[in-house]
mmCIF file of C-alpha atoms in Angstrom:
data_model
loop_
_atom_site.group_PDB
_atom_site.id
_atom_site.type_symbol
_atom_site.label_atom_id
_atom_site.label_comp_id
_atom_site.label_asym_id
_atom_site.label_seq_id
_atom_site.Cartn_x
_atom_site.Cartn_y
_atom_site.Cartn_z
ATOM 1 C CA MET K 970 -7.513 -7.329 -16.265
ATOM 2 C CA THR K 971 -4.625 -6.735 -18.811
ATOM 3 C CA SER K 972 -0.781 -6.763 -18.796
ATOM 4 C CA SER K 973 1.419 -4.083 -20.086
ATOM 5 C CA ASN K 974 4.072 -6.340 -20.837
ATOM 6 C CA SER K 975 3.372 -6.899 -24.558
ATOM 7 C CA GLY K 976 4.483 -9.682 -26.675
ATOM 8 C CA SER K 977 3.823 -8.242 -29.775
ATOM 9 C CA ALA K 978 6.085 -5.339 -28.719
ATOM 10 C CA HIS K 979 9.012 -7.571 -27.890
ATOM 11 C CA GLN K 980 9.063 -9.087 -31.372
ATOM 12 C CA GLN K 981 8.575 -5.656 -33.247
ATOM 13 C CA ALA K 982 11.991 -4.292 -31.187
ATOM 14 C CA LYS K 983 13.521 -7.956 -31.685
ATOM 15 C CA ASP K 984 13.022 -7.710 -35.420
ATOM 16 C CA TRP K 985 13.927 -4.143 -35.748
ATOM 17 C CA VAL K 986 17.121 -4.823 -33.996
ATOM 18 C CA GLU K 987 17.752 -8.048 -36.215
ATOM 19 C CA SER K 988 17.311 -5.956 -39.487
ATOM 20 C CA ILE K 989 19.719 -2.919 -38.687
ATOM 21 C CA SER K 990 22.490 -5.303 -37.484
ATOM 22 C CA LYS K 991 22.958 -6.833 -40.960
ATOM 23 C CA ASN K 992 24.279 -3.897 -42.116
ATOM 24 C CA GLU K 993 28.056 -3.528 -40.885
ATOM 25 C CA TRP K 994 27.914 0.240 -40.699
ATOM 26 C CA THR K 995 24.979 -0.100 -38.460
ATOM 27 C CA LYS K 996 26.137 -2.610 -35.884
ATOM 28 C CA PRO K 997 27.290 -0.215 -33.337
ATOM 29 C CA ALA K 998 23.593 1.637 -33.454
ATOM 30 C CA ALA K 999 22.350 -2.170 -33.678
ATOM 31 C CA ALA K 1000 24.054 -2.658 -30.416
ATOM 32 C CA VAL K 1001 22.801 0.585 -28.715
ATOM 33 C CA ALA K 1002 19.260 -0.284 -30.384
ATOM 34 C CA GLY K 1003 19.663 -3.778 -28.628
ATOM 35 C CA THR K 1004 20.329 -2.480 -24.990
ATOM 36 C CA LEU K 1005 17.796 0.195 -25.349
ATOM 37 C CA ALA K 1006 15.073 -2.348 -26.156
ATOM 38 C CA SER K 1007 16.398 -5.002 -23.461
ATOM 39 C CA LEU K 1008 16.351 -1.777 -21.205
ATOM 40 C CA GLY K 1009 12.610 -0.947 -22.292
ATOM 41 C CA LEU K 1010 11.467 -4.847 -21.777
ATOM 42 C CA ILE K 1011 13.242 -4.685 -18.245
ATOM 43 C CA ARG K 1012 11.122 -1.566 -17.376
ATOM 44 C CA MET K 1013 7.938 -2.887 -18.512
ATOM 45 C CA TYR K 1014 8.439 -6.061 -16.921
ATOM 46 C CA SER K 1015 9.233 -4.458 -13.523
ATOM 47 C CA ASN K 1016 6.269 -1.928 -13.716
ATOM 48 C CA GLY K 1017 4.003 -5.502 -13.429
ATOM 49 C CA PRO K 1018 0.295 -5.295 -14.611
ATOM 50 C CA VAL K 1019 -2.092 -2.789 -15.389
ATOM 51 C CA TYR K 1020 -5.803 -2.964 -14.000
ATOM 52 C CA LYS K 1021 -7.651 -1.612 -16.638
ATOM 53 C CA ASN K 1022 -11.109 -1.764 -15.809
ATOM 54 C CA SER K 1023 -13.140 1.017 -14.135
ATOM 55 C CA VAL K 1024 -16.404 1.397 -12.056
ATOM 56 C CA ASN K 1025 -18.294 4.434 -11.060
ATOM 57 C CA LEU K 1026 -17.643 5.679 -7.878
ATOM 58 C CA LYS K 1027 -19.892 8.659 -7.782
ATOM 59 C CA GLY K 1028 -21.416 9.203 -4.338
ATOM 60 C CA LYS K 1029 -18.821 6.939 -2.770
ATOM 61 C CA VAL K 1030 -16.611 7.894 -0.184
ATOM 62 C CA VAL K 1031 -12.817 6.309 -0.200
ATOM 63 C CA VAL K 1032 -10.680 7.123 2.741
ATOM 64 C CA VAL K 1033 -6.516 6.909 1.885
ATOM 65 C CA THR K 1034 -4.116 7.241 4.903
ATOM 66 C CA GLY K 1035 -0.955 8.531 3.256
ATOM 67 C CA ALA K 1036 -2.455 10.134 0.609
ATOM 68 C CA ASN K 1037 -0.391 12.737 -0.121
ATOM 69 C CA THR K 1038 2.554 10.914 -1.816
ATOM 70 C CA GLY K 1039 3.153 7.839 -3.792
ATOM 71 C CA ILE K 1040 0.746 5.248 -4.131
ATOM 72 C CA GLY K 1041 -1.501 6.915 -1.823
ATOM 73 C CA LYS K 1042 -1.359 9.879 -4.044
ATOM 74 C CA GLU K 1043 -1.595 7.693 -7.155
ATOM 75 C CA THR K 1044 -4.447 5.858 -5.461
ATOM 76 C CA CYS K 1045 -6.343 8.830 -4.909
ATOM 77 C CA ILE K 1046 -5.873 10.176 -8.493
ATOM 78 C CA GLN K 1047 -7.406 7.023 -10.622
ATOM 79 C CA LEU K 1048 -10.183 6.461 -7.845
ATOM 80 C CA ALA K 1049 -10.784 10.430 -8.011
ATOM 81 C CA LYS K 1050 -11.202 9.957 -11.736
ATOM 82 C CA MET K 1051 -13.969 7.225 -10.914
ATOM 83 C CA GLY K 1052 -15.985 10.046 -9.397
ATOM 84 C CA ALA K 1053 -15.419 9.129 -5.522
ATOM 85 C CA THR K 1054 -15.484 11.383 -2.850
ATOM 86 C CA ILE K 1055 -11.601 11.339 -1.676
ATOM 87 C CA VAL K 1056 -10.654 12.262 1.742
ATOM 88 C CA MET K 1057 -7.548 12.344 2.460
ATOM 89 C CA ALA K 1058 -5.727 10.779 5.727
ATOM 90 C CA CYS K 1059 -2.156 12.706 6.280
ATOM 91 C CA ARG K 1060 -0.051 13.877 8.783
ATOM 92 C CA ASP K 1061 1.430 16.957 7.347
ATOM 93 C CA PRO K 1062 -1.417 19.724 6.373
ATOM 94 C CA SER K 1063 1.033 21.734 4.008
ATOM 95 C CA ARG K 1064 2.278 18.403 2.019
ATOM 96 C CA ALA K 1065 -1.684 17.498 1.836
ATOM 97 C CA HIS K 1066 -3.054 20.464 0.613
ATOM 98 C CA ARG K 1067 -0.199 20.815 -2.257
ATOM 99 C CA ALA K 1068 -1.214 17.047 -3.432
ATOM 100 C CA LYS K 1069 -4.822 17.742 -3.262
ATOM 101 C CA GLU K 1070 -4.425 19.957 -5.904
ATOM 102 C CA GLU K 1071 -2.655 17.837 -7.717
ATOM 103 C CA ILE K 1072 -5.217 15.514 -7.391
ATOM 104 C CA VAL K 1073 -7.970 17.534 -8.346
ATOM 105 C CA LYS K 1074 -6.054 18.883 -11.203
ATOM 106 C CA LEU K 1075 -5.317 15.658 -12.874
ATOM 107 C CA SER K 1076 -8.760 13.716 -12.238
ATOM 108 C CA LYS K 1077 -11.127 16.839 -12.512
ATOM 109 C CA ASN K 1078 -12.854 15.773 -9.779
ATOM 110 C CA GLU K 1079 -13.432 18.487 -6.940
ATOM 111 C CA ASP K 1080 -14.625 16.185 -4.205
ATOM 112 C CA VAL K 1081 -11.325 15.644 -2.760
ATOM 113 C CA ASP K 1082 -11.213 16.346 1.270
ATOM 114 C CA PHE K 1083 -8.392 16.554 3.569
ATOM 115 C CA ILE K 1084 -8.485 15.523 7.237
ATOM 116 C CA ARG K 1085 -5.373 15.416 9.283
ATOM 117 C CA LEU K 1086 -3.983 11.983 10.728
ATOM 118 C CA ASP K 1087 -1.293 11.010 12.682
ATOM 119 C CA LEU K 1088 -1.418 7.268 13.115
ATOM 120 C CA SER K 1089 1.571 7.534 15.471
ATOM 121 C CA ASP K 1090 -0.342 9.227 18.305
ATOM 122 C CA LEU K 1091 -3.765 7.422 18.989
ATOM 123 C CA SER K 1092 -5.429 10.277 20.171
ATOM 124 C CA SER K 1093 -5.000 11.810 16.914
ATOM 125 C CA VAL K 1094 -6.639 8.880 15.285
ATOM 126 C CA ARG K 1095 -9.576 9.147 17.384
ATOM 127 C CA GLN K 1096 -9.596 12.614 16.623
ATOM 128 C CA PHE K 1097 -9.469 11.904 12.750
ATOM 129 C CA VAL K 1098 -12.593 9.605 13.147
ATOM 130 C CA SER K 1099 -14.589 12.006 15.306
ATOM 131 C CA ASP K 1100 -13.818 14.727 12.316
ATOM 132 C CA PHE K 1101 -14.767 12.378 9.675
ATOM 133 C CA ARG K 1102 -18.318 11.549 11.348
ATOM 134 C CA LYS K 1103 -18.897 14.987 11.443
ATOM 135 C CA LYS K 1104 -18.647 15.340 7.526
ATOM 136 C CA TYR K 1105 -19.687 11.774 6.311
ATOM 137 C CA SER K 1106 -22.467 9.517 7.095
ATOM 138 C CA ARG K 1107 -20.981 6.675 4.688
ATOM 139 C CA LEU K 1108 -17.617 5.152 4.051
ATOM 140 C CA ASP K 1109 -17.420 2.505 1.158
ATOM 141 C CA ILE K 1110 -13.738 2.209 0.975
ATOM 142 C CA LEU K 1111 -10.805 2.432 3.579
ATOM 143 C CA PHE K 1112 -6.944 2.435 2.537
ATOM 144 C CA CYS K 1113 -4.843 1.506 5.315
ATOM 145 C CA ASN K 1114 -1.978 2.966 2.931
ATOM 146 C CA ALA K 1115 0.355 4.844 5.177
ATOM 147 C CA GLY K 1116 3.482 3.263 6.439
ATOM 148 C CA VAL K 1117 7.365 3.716 7.813
ATOM 149 C CA MET K 1118 10.148 1.746 6.958
ATOM 150 C CA ALA K 1119 13.169 0.316 8.649
ATOM 151 C CA LEU K 1120 14.108 3.107 10.707
ATOM 152 C CA PRO K 1121 17.786 2.623 11.138
ATOM 153 C CA ARG K 1122 17.239 3.148 15.751
ATOM 154 C CA ARG K 1123 14.385 2.269 17.448
ATOM 155 C CA GLU K 1124 11.934 5.099 18.229
ATOM 156 C CA THR K 1125 8.742 5.058 19.637
ATOM 157 C CA THR K 1126 5.258 6.630 18.667
ATOM 158 C CA LYS K 1127 3.313 9.170 21.271
ATOM 159 C CA ASP K 1128 1.700 6.398 23.054
ATOM 160 C CA GLY K 1129 5.292 4.097 23.347
ATOM 161 C CA PHE K 1130 5.226 1.926 20.592
ATOM 162 C CA GLU K 1131 7.770 0.602 18.466
ATOM 163 C CA MET K 1132 7.353 3.217 15.659
ATOM 164 C CA GLN K 1133 6.761 0.728 12.734
ATOM 165 C CA PHE K 1134 4.421 -1.502 15.006
ATOM 166 C CA GLY K 1135 3.001 1.402 15.927
ATOM 167 C CA VAL K 1136 2.046 3.353 12.558
ATOM 168 C CA ASN K 1137 1.815 0.421 10.180
ATOM 169 C CA HIS K 1138 -0.180 -1.920 12.571
ATOM 170 C CA LEU K 1139 -1.800 -0.379 15.604
ATOM 171 C CA GLY K 1140 -2.711 3.183 14.212
ATOM 172 C CA HIS K 1141 -4.311 1.270 11.297
ATOM 173 C CA PHE K 1142 -6.023 -1.585 13.717
ATOM 174 C CA LEU K 1143 -7.602 0.935 15.890
ATOM 175 C CA LEU K 1144 -8.869 3.697 12.574
ATOM 176 C CA THR K 1145 -10.392 0.473 11.085
ATOM 177 C CA ASN K 1146 -12.227 -0.480 14.213
ATOM 178 C CA LEU K 1147 -13.072 3.009 15.105
ATOM 179 C CA LEU K 1148 -14.991 3.038 11.526
ATOM 180 C CA LEU K 1149 -16.007 -0.389 11.209
ATOM 181 C CA ASP K 1150 -19.903 0.495 11.633
ATOM 182 C CA LEU K 1151 -19.571 3.114 9.098
ATOM 183 C CA LEU K 1152 -17.947 0.409 6.636
ATOM 184 C CA ILE K 1153 -21.154 -2.317 7.576
ATOM 185 C CA ALA K 1154 -23.400 0.582 7.085
ATOM 186 C CA SER K 1155 -22.407 1.442 3.840
ATOM 187 C CA ALA K 1156 -22.120 -2.133 2.953
ATOM 188 C CA PRO K 1157 -20.666 -3.684 0.505
ATOM 189 C CA SER K 1158 -17.772 -1.932 1.386
ATOM 190 C CA ARG K 1159 -13.878 -2.737 1.425
ATOM 191 C CA VAL K 1160 -10.841 -2.295 3.486
ATOM 192 C CA ILE K 1161 -7.516 -2.699 1.883
ATOM 193 C CA VAL K 1162 -4.398 -3.073 3.847
ATOM 194 C CA VAL K 1163 -1.128 -2.340 2.434
ATOM 195 C CA SER K 1164 1.210 -5.019 3.583
ATOM 196 C CA SER K 1165 4.714 -6.243 1.941
ATOM 197 C CA TYR K 1166 6.592 -9.234 0.604
ATOM 198 C CA ALA K 1167 8.984 -8.004 3.625
ATOM 199 C CA HIS K 1168 6.321 -9.811 5.680
ATOM 200 C CA THR K 1169 8.049 -13.292 4.823
ATOM 201 C CA PHE K 1170 11.306 -12.558 7.232
ATOM 202 C CA GLY K 1171 8.759 -11.162 9.935
ATOM 203 C CA LYS K 1172 8.020 -12.874 12.919
ATOM 204 C CA ILE K 1173 5.837 -11.808 15.765
ATOM 205 C CA ASP K 1174 7.548 -12.204 19.368
ATOM 206 C CA PHE K 1175 4.799 -11.170 21.918
ATOM 207 C CA ASP K 1176 7.371 -11.030 24.397
ATOM 208 C CA ASN K 1177 9.366 -8.481 22.476
ATOM 209 C CA LEU K 1178 6.587 -6.617 20.312
ATOM 210 C CA GLN K 1179 7.712 -3.250 20.993
ATOM 211 C CA TRP K 1180 11.658 -4.463 19.990
ATOM 212 C CA GLU K 1181 13.094 -3.562 23.072
ATOM 213 C CA ARG K 1182 15.789 -5.962 22.859
ATOM 214 C CA ASN K 1183 17.772 -6.784 19.575
ATOM 215 C CA TYR K 1184 16.200 -4.072 17.585
ATOM 216 C CA SER K 1185 16.572 -4.202 13.714
ATOM 217 C CA GLY K 1186 15.055 -1.840 11.107
ATOM 218 C CA PHE K 1187 14.338 -4.364 8.728
ATOM 219 C CA ALA K 1188 13.272 -6.982 11.010
ATOM 220 C CA ALA K 1189 10.805 -4.488 13.051
ATOM 221 C CA TYR K 1190 9.472 -3.575 9.747
ATOM 222 C CA GLY K 1191 8.856 -7.223 8.525
ATOM 223 C CA ALA K 1192 6.900 -8.064 11.586
ATOM 224 C CA SER K 1193 4.792 -4.587 11.147
ATOM 225 C CA LYS K 1194 3.899 -6.158 7.354
ATOM 226 C CA LEU K 1195 3.344 -9.592 9.066
ATOM 227 C CA ALA K 1196 0.859 -7.805 11.295
ATOM 228 C CA ASN K 1197 -0.853 -6.342 8.836
ATOM 229 C CA ILE K 1198 -1.704 -9.721 7.041
ATOM 230 C CA LEU K 1199 -2.604 -11.333 10.678
ATOM 231 C CA PHE K 1200 -5.072 -8.237 11.162
ATOM 232 C CA VAL K 1201 -6.580 -8.853 7.454
ATOM 233 C CA LYS K 1202 -7.000 -12.355 8.507
ATOM 234 C CA GLU K 1203 -8.491 -12.064 11.674
ATOM 235 C CA LEU K 1204 -10.771 -9.097 10.881
ATOM 236 C CA ASP K 1205 -11.999 -11.313 7.692
ATOM 237 C CA LYS K 1206 -13.012 -14.082 10.259
ATOM 238 C CA ARG K 1207 -14.741 -11.551 12.542
ATOM 239 C CA LEU K 1208 -16.767 -9.966 10.131
ATOM 240 C CA LYS K 1209 -17.757 -13.288 8.519
ATOM 241 C CA GLN K 1210 -18.961 -14.546 11.769
ATOM 242 C CA SER K 1211 -21.455 -11.599 12.133
ATOM 243 C CA ALA K 1212 -22.401 -11.745 8.710
ATOM 244 C CA ALA K 1213 -21.020 -8.165 7.744
ATOM 245 C CA ASN K 1214 -20.905 -7.561 3.743
ATOM 246 C CA VAL K 1215 -17.515 -6.017 4.224
ATOM 247 C CA SER K 1216 -14.534 -7.508 2.250
ATOM 248 C CA VAL K 1217 -10.980 -6.839 3.549
ATOM 249 C CA TYR K 1218 -7.603 -7.680 1.662
ATOM 250 C CA ALA K 1219 -3.775 -7.338 2.203
ATOM 251 C CA VAL K 1220 -1.933 -5.906 -0.661
ATOM 252 C CA HIS K 1221 1.921 -6.125 -1.580
ATOM 253 C CA PRO K 1222 2.516 -3.473 -4.273
ATOM 254 C CA GLY K 1223 5.586 -4.255 -5.257
ATOM 255 C CA ALA K 1224 9.171 -2.465 -5.140
ATOM 256 C CA VAL K 1225 8.189 1.305 -6.007
ATOM 257 C CA ARG K 1226 9.869 4.190 -6.383
ATOM 258 C CA THR K 1227 8.647 6.121 -3.169
ATOM 259 C CA GLU K 1228 9.340 8.095 -0.218
ATOM 260 C CA LEU K 1229 8.765 5.023 2.268
ATOM 261 C CA PRO K 1230 12.820 3.648 2.027
ATOM 262 C CA ARG K 1231 13.784 7.310 2.940
ATOM 263 C CA TYR K 1232 15.539 5.859 6.132
ATOM 264 C CA ILE K 1233 17.816 3.493 3.762
ATOM 265 C CA LEU K 1234 19.814 6.650 2.926
ATOM 266 C CA SER K 1235 19.907 8.165 6.611
ATOM 267 C CA SER K 1236 23.928 7.994 6.923
ATOM 268 C CA TRP K 1237 26.637 8.926 4.905
ATOM 269 C CA TRP K 1238 28.045 5.641 4.072
ATOM 270 C CA LYS K 1239 24.851 3.997 3.233
ATOM 271 C CA LYS K 1240 24.631 6.947 0.509
ATOM 272 C CA LEU K 1241 27.690 6.055 -0.542
ATOM 273 C CA LEU K 1242 26.798 3.004 -0.902
ATOM 274 C CA VAL K 1243 23.492 3.298 -2.849
ATOM 275 C CA THR K 1244 24.008 6.449 -4.902
ATOM 276 C CA PRO K 1245 25.738 4.720 -7.734
ATOM 277 C CA ILE K 1246 23.257 2.388 -8.183
ATOM 278 C CA LEU K 1247 20.108 4.995 -7.970
ATOM 279 C CA PRO K 1248 19.856 4.727 -11.540
ATOM 280 C CA LEU K 1249 18.745 1.345 -11.665
ATOM 281 C CA THR K 1250 16.014 1.899 -9.822
ATOM 282 C CA TYR K 1251 14.626 3.331 -12.635
ATOM 283 C CA LEU K 1252 14.544 0.271 -14.320
ATOM 284 C CA LEU K 1253 13.942 -2.090 -11.530
ATOM 285 C CA LEU K 1254 11.220 -0.361 -9.218
ATOM 286 C CA LYS K 1255 7.845 0.348 -10.278
ATOM 287 C CA ASP K 1256 6.614 3.918 -10.710
ATOM 288 C CA PRO K 1257 3.865 4.979 -8.095
ATOM 289 C CA TYR K 1258 1.117 4.304 -10.830
ATOM 290 C CA HIS K 1259 1.955 0.611 -11.361
ATOM 291 C CA GLY K 1260 2.558 0.109 -7.993
ATOM 292 C CA ALA K 1261 -0.842 1.165 -7.281
ATOM 293 C CA GLN K 1262 -2.669 -1.031 -9.360
ATOM 294 C CA THR K 1263 -2.926 -4.075 -7.068
ATOM 295 C CA GLN K 1264 -5.182 -2.190 -4.479
ATOM 296 C CA ILE K 1265 -6.765 -0.314 -6.978
ATOM 297 C CA ARG K 1266 -8.026 -4.203 -8.115
ATOM 298 C CA CYS K 1267 -8.958 -4.958 -4.663
ATOM 299 C CA ALA K 1268 -10.701 -1.470 -3.998
ATOM 300 C CA ILE K 1269 -13.180 -1.916 -6.898
ATOM 301 C CA ASP K 1270 -13.214 -5.529 -8.799
ATOM 302 C CA PRO K 1271 -16.453 -7.243 -8.208
ATOM 303 C CA THR K 1272 -15.255 -10.396 -8.473
ATOM 304 C CA LEU K 1273 -12.799 -10.327 -5.827
ATOM 305 C CA GLN K 1274 -15.956 -10.384 -3.060
ATOM 306 C CA GLN K 1275 -15.281 -14.219 -2.218
ATOM 307 C CA SER K 1276 -11.536 -13.538 -1.760
ATOM 308 C CA SER K 1277 -11.891 -11.415 0.838
ATOM 309 C CA GLY K 1278 -9.166 -12.268 3.857
ATOM 310 C CA LYS K 1279 -6.550 -12.766 0.806
ATOM 311 C CA TYR K 1280 -3.517 -11.756 0.036
ATOM 312 C CA PHE K 1281 -2.578 -10.065 -3.370
ATOM 313 C CA ALA K 1282 0.357 -8.976 -5.349
ATOM 314 C CA ASP K 1283 0.537 -7.840 -9.009
ATOM 315 C CA CYS K 1284 -2.572 -7.697 -9.293
ATOM 316 C CA LYS K 1285 -3.309 -11.638 -8.408
ATOM 317 C CA GLU K 1286 -4.010 -13.497 -5.337
ATOM 318 C CA LYS K 1287 -0.854 -14.833 -4.054
ATOM 319 C CA MET K 1288 -0.046 -17.160 -0.850
ATOM 320 C CA PRO K 1289 1.645 -15.609 1.904
ATOM 321 C CA SER K 1290 4.003 -17.148 4.052
ATOM 322 C CA ALA K 1291 3.429 -19.808 6.936
ATOM 323 C CA ALA K 1292 3.354 -17.530 9.467
ATOM 324 C CA ALA K 1293 0.950 -15.203 7.779
ATOM 325 C CA ARG K 1294 -1.504 -17.991 7.800
ATOM 326 C CA ASP K 1295 -1.421 -18.942 11.620
ATOM 327 C CA ASP K 1296 -4.913 -18.252 12.763
ATOM 328 C CA GLN K 1297 -3.816 -18.701 16.329
ATOM 329 C CA VAL K 1298 -1.153 -15.886 16.424
ATOM 330 C CA ALA K 1299 -3.785 -13.710 14.211
ATOM 331 C CA GLU K 1300 -6.394 -14.050 17.186
ATOM 332 C CA LYS K 1301 -3.978 -13.732 19.715
ATOM 333 C CA LEU K 1302 -2.225 -10.301 17.844
ATOM 334 C CA TRP K 1303 -6.089 -8.983 17.647
ATOM 335 C CA GLN K 1304 -6.229 -9.563 21.619
ATOM 336 C CA VAL K 1305 -2.845 -7.793 21.938
ATOM 337 C CA SER K 1306 -3.819 -5.131 20.005
ATOM 338 C CA GLU K 1307 -7.250 -4.335 21.577
ATOM 339 C CA GLU K 1308 -5.582 -4.090 24.921
ATOM 340 C CA LEU K 1309 -2.701 -1.760 23.751
ATOM 341 C CA VAL K 1310 -4.776 0.479 21.710
ATOM 342 C CA GLY K 1311 -7.556 0.886 24.759
ATOM 343 C CA TRP K 1312 -10.451 -0.339 22.280
ATOM 344 C CA LYS K 1313 -12.996 -3.206 22.393
ATOM 345 C CA ASN K 1314 -15.360 -4.366 20.303
ATOM 346 C CA LYS K 1315 -18.762 -4.283 22.083
#
């Protein structure tokens, strides 16, 4: 793994600015150059590291939820370039087909498929699995990437779950378990669950899982992201108990410029507050390419097999919150999730 934050580039920019600043006539230009150089360094730092290694994924089948935009689409592009067969699991067919054309064009890989999946509808999750099994007999990598964030008002899924808990956790919980036999049969295989640093302000309240009381969009989002890590923890434990050669990882992609925070601008006063600082997001937020690096590493790096069950950010293993390391809560959440989605491992 190498980083795009280059010390030599930093020194070259510094030397150049110092050389032109010695000339009185060029001091204004030096000030501008210094500012631009500083902004460039901020940009490089904000983007974070790049995982440069590549593997041959020819013959491997990869499912990516939320594949039509953001880091999901970027993940498809990068793994398609490595030869993988990509299955885009998305809700909107028209947007998915447009993204598919772009993925094929950029990767020069025609093995890109689309199967409709709406994670807010458990019947759609089951239908996706049925459709997938009709076309594919293996599954090597599953990216639980799709998500919703900070809905300003409490909404529910078709099955009556709070939207963020239902989509971000329960939908992926059912999807993964319904595909688990294929992952085990295709081993060594991997599951990557996209969580967030927001898990650190999340709390699992079993008496108010659906946020019927005291709803807060950000608090509910944090709880769903905490559930993602606890799911990974418990899934890893169960896979190891059964000696299955399936590795599973929770990932924080970083603050990325995607459609995920679209609900933050859902009202006129929020737009009024946020719009003036939108240009700063170019400097301070990762682009989707850099945002996808951590989950790409977790998907293909052979050295990470012993790190199954762990939490990663900026292409490195990190320590999640104390709440995310609670074995008892992880086990109880699994049991409750089984009941909620109507699935039980036989």
